[in-house]
């Protein structure tokens, strides 16, 4: 083996768009935003054990103006819905939404109640749905990688 | 204490006093003087033909816990805010969700739902089919509406 470390690693050709999508998908910054019990699993996903940092998504931002991913983790009550919408409106483009848990998908255990929004997609558009009550951190990581594939324009499967 | 109100014991061994609502304030004042300095909760039970209001009293020094119940046919009971300040929010919550009016309460407004919400949702006769929505106006104030409209 007479390989020399000379800094010459050849030429990679790609389109600017592909490079942008690759970068964008691997640096998703979620909004620090939890509404109910699902948020605990979201925090577990971010912690050392599951370590979503491996997928470039660990920097939870406290301001919607710095984030491009909203993980809606927990029951969206009717009173919260206008606030969720306002936070979503404050996020800069491009922005993505993951609906985490059955509450957020269609009302879940509270589907017959008076106070819960039957699906956050009635208020804001959703890209990926992660079912479960609550979904495991693995499931949420799967949701994030699915979203990354979509951003890169790859097939989900 | 046993001479006032009808007395029972619940499964946890706590004494339950059933007091007519006319005598409630007087009874409660006597309990407070006895040392029940912590009103731990107020809740309401919809029995369809009448409303039951339940007070849980706790004495921190004596480590005693009692339950006081009263009933009302016209949804009004006297407020105990003059005895325990913590009753203020508890009573507002009961007014919001059960529609119990507390006479003499200093600020009986809804606790959780917007003022324009129609009905009291924990009542048996509340109409769940008539869905209400909440929107936020320019000043960040909530208002309820029957029409999903903007933002929904
Ligand atoms: S889906 Fe289950 S765990 Fe998640 S917020 Fe709803 S009730 Fe809680």
Tab-separated table of N, CA and C in Angstrom, chain A residues 77-79 81-83 85-86 112-115 117-118 122-123, chain B residues 97 112 117 121 126 128 131-132 134-137 140 142 151-152:
chain	number	residue	atom	x	y	z
A	77	UNK	N	-54.694	21.177	22.573
A	77	UNK	CA	-56.021	21.582	23.017
A	77	UNK	C	-56.499	22.741	22.151
A	78	UNK	N	-57.793	22.964	22.216
A	78	UNK	CA	-58.338	24.050	21.402
A	78	UNK	C	-57.753	25.388	21.802
A	79	UNK	N	-57.440	25.513	23.094
A	79	UNK	CA	-56.870	26.771	23.546
A	79	UNK	C	-55.445	26.939	23.039
A	81	UNK	N	-54.270	25.619	20.192
A	81	UNK	CA	-54.183	25.587	18.729
A	81	UNK	C	-53.798	26.935	18.109
A	82	UNK	N	-54.396	28.060	18.530
A	82	UNK	CA	-53.972	29.332	17.932
A	82	UNK	C	-52.506	29.649	18.206
A	83	UNK	N	-51.999	29.203	19.363
A	83	UNK	CA	-50.586	29.434	19.675
A	83	UNK	C	-49.689	28.570	18.802
A	85	UNK	N	-50.341	27.592	15.878
A	85	UNK	CA	-50.358	28.184	14.547
A	85	UNK	C	-49.453	29.412	14.496
A	86	UNK	N	-49.495	30.196	15.569
A	86	UNK	CA	-48.660	31.396	15.583
A	86	UNK	C	-47.182	31.029	15.568
A	112	UNK	N	-63.424	12.037	22.013
A	112	UNK	CA	-64.816	12.399	22.291
A	112	UNK	C	-64.929	13.568	23.253
A	113	UNK	N	-63.825	14.205	23.558
A	113	UNK	CA	-63.866	15.316	24.497
A	113	UNK	C	-64.315	16.608	23.838
A	114	UNK	N	-64.430	17.637	24.656
A	114	UNK	CA	-64.852	18.935	24.144
A	114	UNK	C	-63.676	19.851	23.855
A	115	UNK	N	-62.486	19.465	24.363
A	115	UNK	CA	-61.431	20.470	24.447
A	115	UNK	C	-60.246	20.220	23.536
A	117	UNK	N	-58.218	19.353	19.910
A	117	UNK	CA	-58.266	19.478	18.453
A	117	UNK	C	-58.112	18.089	17.843
A	118	UNK	N	-58.993	17.719	16.950
A	118	UNK	CA	-58.946	16.370	16.379
A	118	UNK	C	-57.954	16.333	15.222
A	122	UNK	N	-55.533	20.027	11.180
A	122	UNK	CA	-56.627	20.979	10.947
A	122	UNK	C	-56.117	22.416	11.082
A	123	UNK	N	-54.970	22.565	11.720
A	123	UNK	CA	-54.447	23.907	11.992
A	123	UNK	C	-53.210	24.221	11.155
B	97	UNK	N	-66.384	24.907	34.617
B	97	UNK	CA	-66.633	23.588	34.045
B	97	UNK	C	-67.963	22.972	34.488
B	112	UNK	N	-60.635	28.559	32.728
B	112	UNK	CA	-59.857	28.010	31.616
B	112	UNK	C	-60.417	28.428	30.264
B	117	UNK	N	-67.467	31.226	25.774
B	117	UNK	CA	-67.816	29.808	25.611
B	117	UNK	C	-69.260	29.578	26.059
B	121	UNK	N	-68.881	22.473	30.244
B	121	UNK	CA	-68.657	21.182	29.585
B	121	UNK	C	-68.685	19.942	30.470
B	126	UNK	N	-74.491	18.839	28.829
B	126	UNK	CA	-73.719	19.618	27.864
B	126	UNK	C	-73.803	18.947	26.492
B	128	UNK	N	-72.267	17.845	23.371
B	128	UNK	CA	-70.950	17.654	22.734
B	128	UNK	C	-71.031	17.767	21.217
B	131	UNK	N	-69.985	21.594	18.370
B	131	UNK	CA	-68.549	21.798	18.579
B	131	UNK	C	-68.201	23.283	18.603
B	132	UNK	N	-67.397	23.689	19.583
B	132	UNK	CA	-66.936	25.079	19.657
B	132	UNK	C	-65.439	25.137	19.422
B	134	UNK	N	-61.743	27.695	19.458
B	134	UNK	CA	-61.169	28.885	20.095
B	134	UNK	C	-60.214	29.544	19.109
B	135	UNK	N	-60.333	30.813	18.949
B	135	UNK	CA	-59.399	31.587	18.133
B	135	UNK	C	-58.789	32.688	18.979
B	136	UNK	N	-57.724	33.277	18.464
B	136	UNK	CA	-57.039	34.334	19.205
B	136	UNK	C	-57.185	35.616	18.403
B	137	UNK	N	-57.555	36.702	19.057
B	137	UNK	CA	-57.649	37.961	18.311
B	137	UNK	C	-56.295	38.682	18.322
B	140	UNK	N	-54.145	38.886	21.403
B	140	UNK	CA	-53.815	37.647	22.093
B	140	UNK	C	-54.904	37.172	23.019
B	142	UNK	N	-58.374	35.200	23.815
B	142	UNK	CA	-59.128	34.097	23.224
B	142	UNK	C	-60.587	34.464	23.053
B	151	UNK	N	-57.833	30.093	10.489
B	151	UNK	CA	-56.874	29.466	11.371
B	151	UNK	C	-57.224	28.038	11.713
B	152	UNK	N	-58.373	27.543	11.259
B	152	UNK	CA	-58.715	26.152	11.553
B	152	UNK	C	-58.749	25.358	10.263
